[in-house]
Tab-separated table of C-alpha atoms in Angstrom:
chain	number	residue	atom	x	y	z
A	226	LEU	CA	28.825	30.057	-31.860
A	227	GLN	CA	29.597	27.271	-29.539
A	228	LYS	CA	29.104	23.745	-30.808
A	229	GLN	CA	26.707	21.759	-28.640
A	230	THR	CA	27.476	18.113	-28.109
A	231	LYS	CA	24.683	15.723	-27.393
A	232	GLN	CA	25.106	13.823	-24.156
A	233	PRO	CA	24.911	10.058	-24.637
A	234	GLU	CA	21.679	8.600	-23.280
A	235	GLN	CA	22.108	6.708	-20.065
A	236	PRO	CA	20.457	3.296	-20.065
A	237	PHE	CA	17.621	2.879	-17.592
A	238	VAL	CA	18.828	0.951	-14.566
A	239	PRO	CA	15.991	-0.778	-12.721
A	240	PRO	CA	15.768	0.067	-9.027
A	241	VAL	CA	17.124	-2.296	-6.426
A	242	LYS	CA	15.010	-3.052	-3.368
A	243	LEU	CA	17.047	-2.767	-0.206
A	244	PRO	CA	16.601	-5.515	2.397
A	245	ASP	CA	14.483	-4.644	5.442
A	246	ALA	CA	17.546	-4.953	7.714
A	247	THR	CA	19.396	-2.309	5.634
A	248	LEU	CA	16.374	0.012	5.804
A	249	GLN	CA	16.238	-0.403	9.589
A	250	LYS	CA	19.955	0.409	9.944
A	251	MET	CA	19.311	3.593	7.946
A	252	GLY	CA	16.362	4.469	10.193
A	253	LEU	CA	13.859	3.914	7.376
A	254	GLN	CA	10.749	1.757	7.300
A	255	LYS	CA	9.412	-0.542	4.606
A	256	ARG	CA	6.494	1.218	2.951
A	257	SER	CA	3.943	0.058	0.428
A	258	GLN	CA	2.201	2.344	-1.991
A	259	SER	CA	-0.794	4.115	-0.504
A	260	TRP	CA	-3.050	6.920	-1.644
A	261	ALA	CA	-5.799	9.136	-0.279
A	262	THR	CA	-9.336	8.773	-1.604
A	263	GLY	CA	-11.842	11.603	-1.717
A	264	LEU	CA	-13.725	10.226	1.298
A	265	VAL	CA	-13.802	12.682	4.219
A	266	GLU	CA	-15.601	12.134	7.516
A	267	ARG	CA	-15.971	14.204	10.674
A	268	ARG	CA	-15.536	12.443	14.038
A	269	GLY	CA	-16.227	15.008	16.711
A	270	ASP	CA	-13.625	17.743	16.242
A	271	GLU	CA	-11.393	15.608	14.033
A	272	THR	CA	-11.506	15.262	10.244
A	273	MET	CA	-10.789	11.737	9.006
A	274	ARG	CA	-9.627	10.757	5.501
A	275	GLU	CA	-9.765	7.364	3.831
A	276	VAL	CA	-6.393	6.041	2.682
A	277	MET	CA	-6.049	3.005	0.412
A	278	GLU	CA	-2.968	0.788	0.607
A	279	GLU	CA	-1.680	-2.155	-1.365
A	280	ILE	CA	0.072	-4.634	0.915
A	281	GLN	CA	2.071	-7.635	-0.299
A	282	LEU	CA	2.692	-10.429	2.162
A	283	GLU	CA	4.819	-13.511	1.687
A	284	VAL	CA	3.208	-16.432	3.493
A	285	PRO	CA	5.540	-19.395	4.108
A	286	ARG	CA	4.070	-22.788	3.180
A	287	GLY	CA	2.020	-24.277	5.982
A	288	GLN	CA	1.307	-20.909	7.635
A	289	THR	CA	-1.791	-18.720	7.587
A	290	LEU	CA	-2.120	-14.942	7.557
A	291	GLY	CA	-3.025	-15.013	11.245
A	292	MET	CA	-6.104	-12.816	11.146
A	293	SER	CA	-9.865	-13.157	11.273
A	294	LEU	CA	-12.583	-11.287	9.403
A	295	THR	CA	-15.948	-9.782	10.165
A	296	GLY	CA	-18.700	-8.594	7.848
A	297	GLY	CA	-19.626	-9.727	4.400
A	298	LEU	CA	-22.868	-9.832	2.486
A	299	VAL	CA	-25.647	-11.982	3.948
A	300	ASP	CA	-28.173	-11.053	1.248
A	301	GLU	CA	-28.891	-8.114	-1.060
A	302	THR	CA	-30.885	-6.304	1.663
A	303	ASN	CA	-27.924	-5.649	3.981
A	304	ALA	CA	-25.894	-3.225	1.857
A	305	ASP	CA	-24.170	-1.945	5.009
A	306	LYS	CA	-22.511	-5.388	5.312
A	307	ARG	CA	-21.072	-5.378	1.794
A	308	TYR	CA	-17.530	-4.962	3.109
A	309	VAL	CA	-15.235	-7.326	4.982
A	310	PHE	CA	-13.034	-5.990	7.802
A	311	VAL	CA	-10.059	-7.246	9.813
A	312	ASN	CA	-11.577	-8.360	13.123
A	313	ASN	CA	-8.536	-9.840	14.883
A	314	ILE	CA	-4.788	-10.100	14.306
A	315	VAL	CA	-3.066	-13.104	15.869
A	316	GLU	CA	0.130	-12.234	17.718
A	317	GLY	CA	3.150	-13.784	15.994
A	318	GLY	CA	1.251	-14.440	12.734
A	319	VAL	CA	2.341	-13.234	9.278
A	320	VAL	CA	0.109	-10.130	9.421
A	321	HIS	CA	1.268	-9.262	12.960
A	322	ARG	CA	4.963	-9.676	12.129
A	323	ASP	CA	4.600	-7.508	9.004
A	324	GLY	CA	2.761	-4.762	10.918
A	325	ARG	CA	1.120	-2.883	8.034
A	326	LEU	CA	-2.395	-4.368	8.188
A	327	LYS	CA	-4.405	-2.864	11.055
A	328	LEU	CA	-7.409	-3.919	13.089
A	329	HIS	CA	-10.645	-2.736	11.392
A	330	ASP	CA	-8.996	-2.261	7.969
A	331	LYS	CA	-11.536	-2.659	5.161
A	332	LEU	CA	-10.499	-5.361	2.656
A	333	HIS	CA	-11.274	-4.549	-0.998
A	334	GLU	CA	-9.266	-7.172	-2.918
A	335	VAL	CA	-7.009	-10.157	-2.459
A	336	ASN	CA	-4.728	-11.100	-5.377
A	337	GLY	CA	-6.989	-9.133	-7.735
A	338	VAL	CA	-10.215	-10.833	-6.566
A	339	THR	CA	-12.799	-8.382	-5.214
A	340	LEU	CA	-13.972	-8.794	-1.636
A	341	VAL	CA	-16.716	-6.166	-1.978
A	342	ASN	CA	-20.292	-7.507	-2.075
A	343	VAL	CA	-19.184	-11.054	-1.230
A	344	THR	CA	-20.300	-13.227	1.653
A	345	HIS	CA	-18.111	-13.726	4.689
A	346	GLU	CA	-17.494	-17.303	3.533
A	347	GLY	CA	-16.618	-16.116	0.009
A	348	ALA	CA	-14.043	-13.672	1.377
A	349	ALA	CA	-12.519	-16.330	3.654
A	350	GLU	CA	-12.276	-18.749	0.710
A	351	ALA	CA	-10.582	-16.114	-1.501
A	352	LEU	CA	-8.020	-15.459	1.250
A	353	LYS	CA	-7.343	-19.199	1.695
A	354	LYS	CA	-6.705	-19.585	-2.059
A	355	ALA	CA	-4.377	-16.580	-2.023
A	356	VAL	CA	-2.395	-17.988	0.915
A	357	MET	CA	-1.840	-21.222	-1.045
A	358	SER	CA	0.059	-19.175	-3.660
A	359	THR	CA	2.431	-17.971	-0.846
A	360	MET	CA	2.282	-14.356	-2.127
A	361	VAL	CA	-0.780	-12.407	-0.990
A	362	THR	CA	-1.543	-8.920	-2.297
A	363	LEU	CA	-4.249	-7.093	-0.347
A	364	LEU	CA	-5.950	-3.841	-1.279
A	365	VAL	CA	-7.205	-2.280	1.956
A	366	SER	CA	-8.505	1.045	3.219
A	367	ARG	CA	-8.629	2.719	6.604
A	368	LYS	CA	-9.697	6.070	7.993
A	369	VAL	CA	-6.881	8.181	9.388
A	370	PRO	CA	-6.690	11.717	10.802
A	371	ALA	CA	-6.551	14.135	7.846
A	372	SER	CA	-3.434	15.738	9.340
A	373	THR	CA	-1.484	12.481	8.838
A	374	VAL	CA	-2.169	12.177	5.084
A	375	THR	CA	1.100	12.813	3.226
A	376	ARG	CA	1.565	14.925	0.100
A	377	GLU	CA	2.519	11.745	-1.767
A	378	GLN	CA	-0.783	10.095	-0.758
A	379	GLU	CA	-2.694	13.214	-1.873
A	380	PHE	CA	-0.881	13.262	-5.221
A	381	LEU	CA	-1.406	9.570	-5.910
A	382	GLY	CA	-5.067	9.884	-4.906
A	383	ARG	CA	-5.602	12.674	-7.412
A	384	HIS	CA	-3.376	11.530	-10.251
A	385	GLY	CA	-3.169	7.764	-9.906
A	386	SER	CA	-0.111	5.575	-9.759
A	387	ARG	CA	3.162	7.268	-10.553
A	388	PRO	CA	4.782	6.636	-13.938
A	389	LEU	CA	7.925	4.564	-14.148
A	390	ILE	CA	9.724	7.316	-16.061
A	391	ASN	CA	8.467	10.851	-16.641
A	392	MET	CA	9.070	13.016	-19.737
A	393	ASN	CA	12.470	14.160	-18.484
A	394	GLY	CA	13.709	10.609	-18.001
A	395	TRP	CA	13.512	10.909	-14.194
A	396	ARG	CA	11.996	7.982	-12.348
A	397	PRO	CA	10.469	8.681	-8.944
A	398	GLY	CA	11.239	6.132	-6.258
A	399	LEU	CA	9.792	4.698	-3.090
A	400	LEU	CA	11.163	5.359	0.375
A	401	GLY	CA	14.247	3.221	0.942
A	402	GLU	CA	14.569	2.269	-2.719
A	403	SER	CA	18.074	2.435	-4.157
A	404	LEU	CA	17.819	4.091	-7.591
A	405	GLU	CA	21.535	4.129	-8.335
A	406	GLU	CA	24.541	2.962	-6.400
A	407	GLY	CA	24.989	5.277	-3.437
A	408	LEU	CA	21.605	7.038	-3.834
A	409	VAL	CA	18.624	6.121	-1.668
A	410	VAL	CA	15.204	7.762	-1.617
A	411	ILE	CA	14.526	9.372	1.762
A	412	GLU	CA	11.624	11.357	3.133
A	413	LEU	CA	12.146	14.929	4.289
A	414	SER	CA	9.834	16.577	6.806
A	415	LYS	CA	8.014	19.823	6.068
A	416	SER	CA	9.617	21.625	9.024
């Protein structure tokens, strides 16, 4: 019989976010968490899927997001107007420079405040309050070609947000996230 020695447990080391410039040098892009919903729509010959995304934006004091909205509830009879959408993105603004928010994205929340079933004015006011905090977290959705939905988005759509640590002690990471010194999460193509 061979005596088994127990390996000492390694302490959990929190991940380090790499700066955007480092990601760019490595050929990687900043990516926020996104997931596919069950919503499927046909547009001609193309199948579209709804993808939700959480986007965090830092807004320097004295600046605005640099976007305008359309939609919003007028009264209870116009249920088709219960959502607010991005109508315009101002070139050079915070949203434009960040690049993740797209024209016609549907806004669901800002800093945890729902934007569904609110008036246009109510949504604009919620966004203004969020900008005053300088950190704006948006929950948005958009329809994309089904062929562009990633396996990660499918998984997160079915199973929810990933755990920090699974049963084996392994912690999944985000693209470009440094989990340990010298190791960086990358994305491999299917081909």
